[in-house]
Coordinates of C-alpha atoms in Angstrom, one line a residue:
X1 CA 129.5 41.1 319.7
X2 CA 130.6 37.5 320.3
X3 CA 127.8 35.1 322.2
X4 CA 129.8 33.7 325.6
X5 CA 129.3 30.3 323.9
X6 CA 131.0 30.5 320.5
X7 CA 134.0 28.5 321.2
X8 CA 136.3 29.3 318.2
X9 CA 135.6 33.2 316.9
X10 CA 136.3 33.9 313.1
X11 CA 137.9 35.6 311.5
X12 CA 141.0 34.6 313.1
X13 CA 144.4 36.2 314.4
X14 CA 145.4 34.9 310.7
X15 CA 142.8 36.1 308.7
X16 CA 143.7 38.7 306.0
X17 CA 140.7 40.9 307.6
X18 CA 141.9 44.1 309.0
X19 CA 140.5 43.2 312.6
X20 CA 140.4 39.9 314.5
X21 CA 138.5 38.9 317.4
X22 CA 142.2 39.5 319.1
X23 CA 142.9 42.5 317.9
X24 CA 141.5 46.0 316.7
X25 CA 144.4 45.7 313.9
X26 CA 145.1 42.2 312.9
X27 CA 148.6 41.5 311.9
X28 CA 151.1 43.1 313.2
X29 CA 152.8 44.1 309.5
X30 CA 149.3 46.7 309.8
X31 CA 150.1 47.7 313.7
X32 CA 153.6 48.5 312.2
X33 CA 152.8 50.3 309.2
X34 CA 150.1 52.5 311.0
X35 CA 152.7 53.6 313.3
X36 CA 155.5 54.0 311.1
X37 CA 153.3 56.0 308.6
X38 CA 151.4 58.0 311.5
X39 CA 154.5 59.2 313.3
X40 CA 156.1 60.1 310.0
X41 CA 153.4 61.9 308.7
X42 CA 153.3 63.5 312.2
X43 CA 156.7 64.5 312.8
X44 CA 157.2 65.9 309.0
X45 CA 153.9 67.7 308.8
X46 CA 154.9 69.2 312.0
X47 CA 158.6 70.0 310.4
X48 CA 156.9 71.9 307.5
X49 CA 154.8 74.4 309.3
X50 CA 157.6 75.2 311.8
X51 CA 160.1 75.9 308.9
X52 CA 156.6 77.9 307.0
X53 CA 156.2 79.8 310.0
X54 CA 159.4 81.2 310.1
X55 CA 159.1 82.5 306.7
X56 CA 158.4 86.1 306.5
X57 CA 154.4 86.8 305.4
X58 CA 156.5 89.7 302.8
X59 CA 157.7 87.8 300.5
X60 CA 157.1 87.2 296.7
X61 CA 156.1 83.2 296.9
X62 CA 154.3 83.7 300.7
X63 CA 150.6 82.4 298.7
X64 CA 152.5 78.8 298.1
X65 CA 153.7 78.6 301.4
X66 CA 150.4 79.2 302.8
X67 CA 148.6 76.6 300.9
X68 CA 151.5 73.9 301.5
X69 CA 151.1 74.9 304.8
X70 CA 147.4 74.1 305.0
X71 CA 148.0 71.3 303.2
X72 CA 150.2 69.9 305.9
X73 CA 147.7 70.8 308.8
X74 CA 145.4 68.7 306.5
X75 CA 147.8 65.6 306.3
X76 CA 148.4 66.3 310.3
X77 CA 144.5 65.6 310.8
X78 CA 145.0 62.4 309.2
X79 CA 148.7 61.8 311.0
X80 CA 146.2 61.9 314.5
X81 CA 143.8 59.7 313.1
X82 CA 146.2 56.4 312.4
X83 CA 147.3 57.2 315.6
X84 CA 144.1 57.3 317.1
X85 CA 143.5 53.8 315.7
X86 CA 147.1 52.7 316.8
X87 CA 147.0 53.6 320.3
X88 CA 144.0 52.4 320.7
X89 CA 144.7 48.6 319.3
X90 CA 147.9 48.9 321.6
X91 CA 146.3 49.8 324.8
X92 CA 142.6 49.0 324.8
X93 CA 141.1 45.9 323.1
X94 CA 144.0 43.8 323.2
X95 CA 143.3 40.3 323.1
X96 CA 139.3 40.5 323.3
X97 CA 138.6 43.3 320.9
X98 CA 135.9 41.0 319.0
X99 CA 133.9 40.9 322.3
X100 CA 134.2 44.8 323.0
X101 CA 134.1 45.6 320.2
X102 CA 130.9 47.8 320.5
X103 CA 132.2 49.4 323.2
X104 CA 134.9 50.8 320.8
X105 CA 132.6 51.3 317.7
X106 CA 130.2 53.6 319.8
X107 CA 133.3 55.1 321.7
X108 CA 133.7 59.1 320.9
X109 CA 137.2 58.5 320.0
X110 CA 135.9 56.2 316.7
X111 CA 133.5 59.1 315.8
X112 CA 136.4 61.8 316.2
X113 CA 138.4 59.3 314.2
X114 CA 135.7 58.7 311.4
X115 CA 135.3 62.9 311.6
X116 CA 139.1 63.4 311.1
X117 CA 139.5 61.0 308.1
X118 CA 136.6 62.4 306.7
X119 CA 138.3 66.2 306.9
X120 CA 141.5 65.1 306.0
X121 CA 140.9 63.4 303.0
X122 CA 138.6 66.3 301.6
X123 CA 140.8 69.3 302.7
X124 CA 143.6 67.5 301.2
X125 CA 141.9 67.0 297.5
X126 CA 140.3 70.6 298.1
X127 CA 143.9 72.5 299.0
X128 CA 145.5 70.8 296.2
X129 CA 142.9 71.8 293.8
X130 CA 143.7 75.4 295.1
X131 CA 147.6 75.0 295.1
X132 CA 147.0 73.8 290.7
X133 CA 144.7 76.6 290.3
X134 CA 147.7 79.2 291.6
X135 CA 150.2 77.6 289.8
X136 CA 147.8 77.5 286.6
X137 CA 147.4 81.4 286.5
X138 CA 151.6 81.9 287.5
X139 CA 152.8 79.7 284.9
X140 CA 150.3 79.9 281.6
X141 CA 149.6 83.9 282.3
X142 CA 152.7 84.9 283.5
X143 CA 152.3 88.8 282.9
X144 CA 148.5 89.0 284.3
X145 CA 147.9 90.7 286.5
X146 CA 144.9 89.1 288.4
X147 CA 146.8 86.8 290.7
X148 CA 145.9 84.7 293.4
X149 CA 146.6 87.1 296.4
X150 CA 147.3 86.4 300.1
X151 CA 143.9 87.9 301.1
X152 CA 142.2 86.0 298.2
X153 CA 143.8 83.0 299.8
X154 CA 143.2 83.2 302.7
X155 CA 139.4 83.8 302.1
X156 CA 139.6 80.9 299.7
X157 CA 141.0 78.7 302.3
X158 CA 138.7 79.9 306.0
X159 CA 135.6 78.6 303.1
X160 CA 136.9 75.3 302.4
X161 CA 137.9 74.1 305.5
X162 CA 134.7 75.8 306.4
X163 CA 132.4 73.9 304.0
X164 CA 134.8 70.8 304.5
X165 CA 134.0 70.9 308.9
X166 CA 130.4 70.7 307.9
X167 CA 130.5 68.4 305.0
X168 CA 132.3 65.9 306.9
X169 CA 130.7 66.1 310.6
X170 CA 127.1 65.7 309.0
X171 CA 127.6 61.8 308.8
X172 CA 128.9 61.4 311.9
X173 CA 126.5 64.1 314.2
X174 CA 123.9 61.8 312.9
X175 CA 125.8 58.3 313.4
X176 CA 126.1 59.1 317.2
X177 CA 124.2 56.5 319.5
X178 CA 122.9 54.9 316.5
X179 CA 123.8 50.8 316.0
X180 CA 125.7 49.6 313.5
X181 CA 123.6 49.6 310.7
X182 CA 122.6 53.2 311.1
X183 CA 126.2 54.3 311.6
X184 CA 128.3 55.6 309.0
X185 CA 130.9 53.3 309.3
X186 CA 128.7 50.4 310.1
X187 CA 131.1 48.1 312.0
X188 CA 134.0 49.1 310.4
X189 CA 136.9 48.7 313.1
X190 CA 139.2 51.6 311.8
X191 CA 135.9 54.0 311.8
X192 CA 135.8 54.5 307.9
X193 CA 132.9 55.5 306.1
X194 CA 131.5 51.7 304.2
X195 CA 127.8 52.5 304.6
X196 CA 126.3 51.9 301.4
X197 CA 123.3 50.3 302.4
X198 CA 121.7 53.5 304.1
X199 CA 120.4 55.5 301.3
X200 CA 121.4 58.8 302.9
X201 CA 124.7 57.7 304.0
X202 CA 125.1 56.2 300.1
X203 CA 124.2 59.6 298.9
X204 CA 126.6 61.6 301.4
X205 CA 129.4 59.2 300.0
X206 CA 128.6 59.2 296.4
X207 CA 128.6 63.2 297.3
X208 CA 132.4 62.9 298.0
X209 CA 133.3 60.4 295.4
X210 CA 132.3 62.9 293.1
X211 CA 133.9 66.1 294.4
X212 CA 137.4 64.6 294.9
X213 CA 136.7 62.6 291.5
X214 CA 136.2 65.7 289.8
X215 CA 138.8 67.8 291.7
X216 CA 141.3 65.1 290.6
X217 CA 140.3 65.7 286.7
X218 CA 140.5 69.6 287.1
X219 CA 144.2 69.1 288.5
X220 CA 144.8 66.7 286.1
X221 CA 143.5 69.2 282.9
X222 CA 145.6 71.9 284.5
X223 CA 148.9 70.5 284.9
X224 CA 148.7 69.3 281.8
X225 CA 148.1 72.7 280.4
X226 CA 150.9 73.6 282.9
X227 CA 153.7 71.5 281.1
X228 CA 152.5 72.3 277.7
X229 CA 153.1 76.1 278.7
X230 CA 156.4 75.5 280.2
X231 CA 157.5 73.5 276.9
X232 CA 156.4 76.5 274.8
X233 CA 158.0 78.9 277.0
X234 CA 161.3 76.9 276.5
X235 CA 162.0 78.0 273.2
X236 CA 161.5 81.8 274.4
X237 CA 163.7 84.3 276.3
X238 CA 163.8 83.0 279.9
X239 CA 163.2 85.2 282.5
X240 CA 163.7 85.0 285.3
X241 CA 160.8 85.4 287.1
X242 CA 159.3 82.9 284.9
X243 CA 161.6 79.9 285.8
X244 CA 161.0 80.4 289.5
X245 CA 157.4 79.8 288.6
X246 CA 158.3 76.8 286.8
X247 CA 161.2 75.3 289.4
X248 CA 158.0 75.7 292.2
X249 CA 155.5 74.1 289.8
X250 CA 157.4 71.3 289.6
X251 CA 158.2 70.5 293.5
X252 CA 154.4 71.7 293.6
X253 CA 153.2 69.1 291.5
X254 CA 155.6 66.2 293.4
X255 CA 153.8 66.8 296.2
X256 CA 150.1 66.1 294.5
X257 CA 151.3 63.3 292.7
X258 CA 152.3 61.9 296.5
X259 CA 149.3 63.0 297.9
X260 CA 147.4 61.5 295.0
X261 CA 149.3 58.2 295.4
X262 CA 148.6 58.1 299.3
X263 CA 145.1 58.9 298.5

């Protein structure tokens, strides 16, 4: 909040802080890249399940297309957040946000916010891990016959987004009607977790740190068994089966290493 007799309020409109006392978003370079990226990530997230629904749930590769396709609702969760925080810089806030700025910070639309970045960013690192693991078992055991199937997948999926709802609504349930320092994202403007100094919200972070952390090394181990499997195979009779596998590892693996990059 900013007393009525602070004449000049830092930081200012030219500050390289991500809020001003002007503006929810400061510069507009950040107003333009939130809605740039947000309507993107909107429109082709949207574009990938419409063109995944019209697949037919009989065919061969119909477990890849399931997880990309979850992946996308994932990366649509996070599309609604940055717009979230861009229409609300636009419309509300505009030009006094440093003296309502509680008003926004306690809003329910900053803990839905804080919820949805918080689900997207696990489900994304969670989906992926799955998507490797598929891959793994398709392209380094070829002829096995314990594969991931559409019912495993599916069951595989309802308990991560399951475990990821809860995970990432425990911090915010208990963040509601609390001040600052007992919220999760303190008085973070764009509702991201930075609560360090509350030893449970410290704990709940360090939590995720180390799950997507350790997600990250798994996929990383993986591919790189991946690749070395692929190389051998190269020197063998192709099949044909086989160099599907590999032709869908690879976009597979574009997509992590762009999810990994955004992340």
């Amino acid at each position: 909040m900013v007393p009525a007799k602070v004449r000049r309020c830092e930081p200012n409109m030219f500050s390289e802080t991500l809020s001003s006392c002007y503006r929810l978003l400061a510069h507009a370079t950040l107003q333009t890249f939130i809605w740039i990226i947000g309507g993107l990530a909107l429109f082709g997230n949207c574009l990938v399940l419409a063109q995944n629904h019209c697949v037919d749930n009989k065919k061969k590769n119909y477990v890849p297309i399931l997880l990309v396709s979850n992946l996308a609702i994932s990366d649509l969760i996070m599309s609604i957040y940055l717009l979230i925080i861009a229409v609300t810089d636009l419309i509300f806030y505009k030009g006094d946000y440093g003296i309502k700025s509680e008003s926004w910070l306690s809003h329910p639309l900053c803990f839905i916010s804080c919820f949805f970045i918080n689900l997207s960013s696990l489900t994304s690192v969670l989906i992926m891990i799955i998507i490797t693991v598929d891959r793994y078992i398709c392209i380094v055991y070829p002829f096995s016959t314990r594969k991931v199937t559409v019912r495993i997948a599916r069951i595989v999926l309802a308990v991560m987004w399951a475990f990821s709802i809860v995970f990432s609504s425990i911090s915010v349930i208990f963040s509601i009607g609390k001040p600052g320092y007992l919220r999760i994202y303190k008085y973070s403007s764009m509702c991201m977790p930075n609560n360090y100094e509350n030893f449970y919200y410290r704990i709940w972070m360090l939590s995720y740190i180390s799950m997507t952390a350790a997600a990250w090394v798994i996929m990383i181990i993986l591919y790189f068994q991946i690749f070395l499997a692929v190389r051998k195979s190269g020197k063998n009779i192709r099949k044909s089966s086989t160099t599907a596998n590999k032709t869908l590892a690879i976009r597979l693996s574009l997509i992590l290493v762009s999810d990994l990059v955004t992340w």
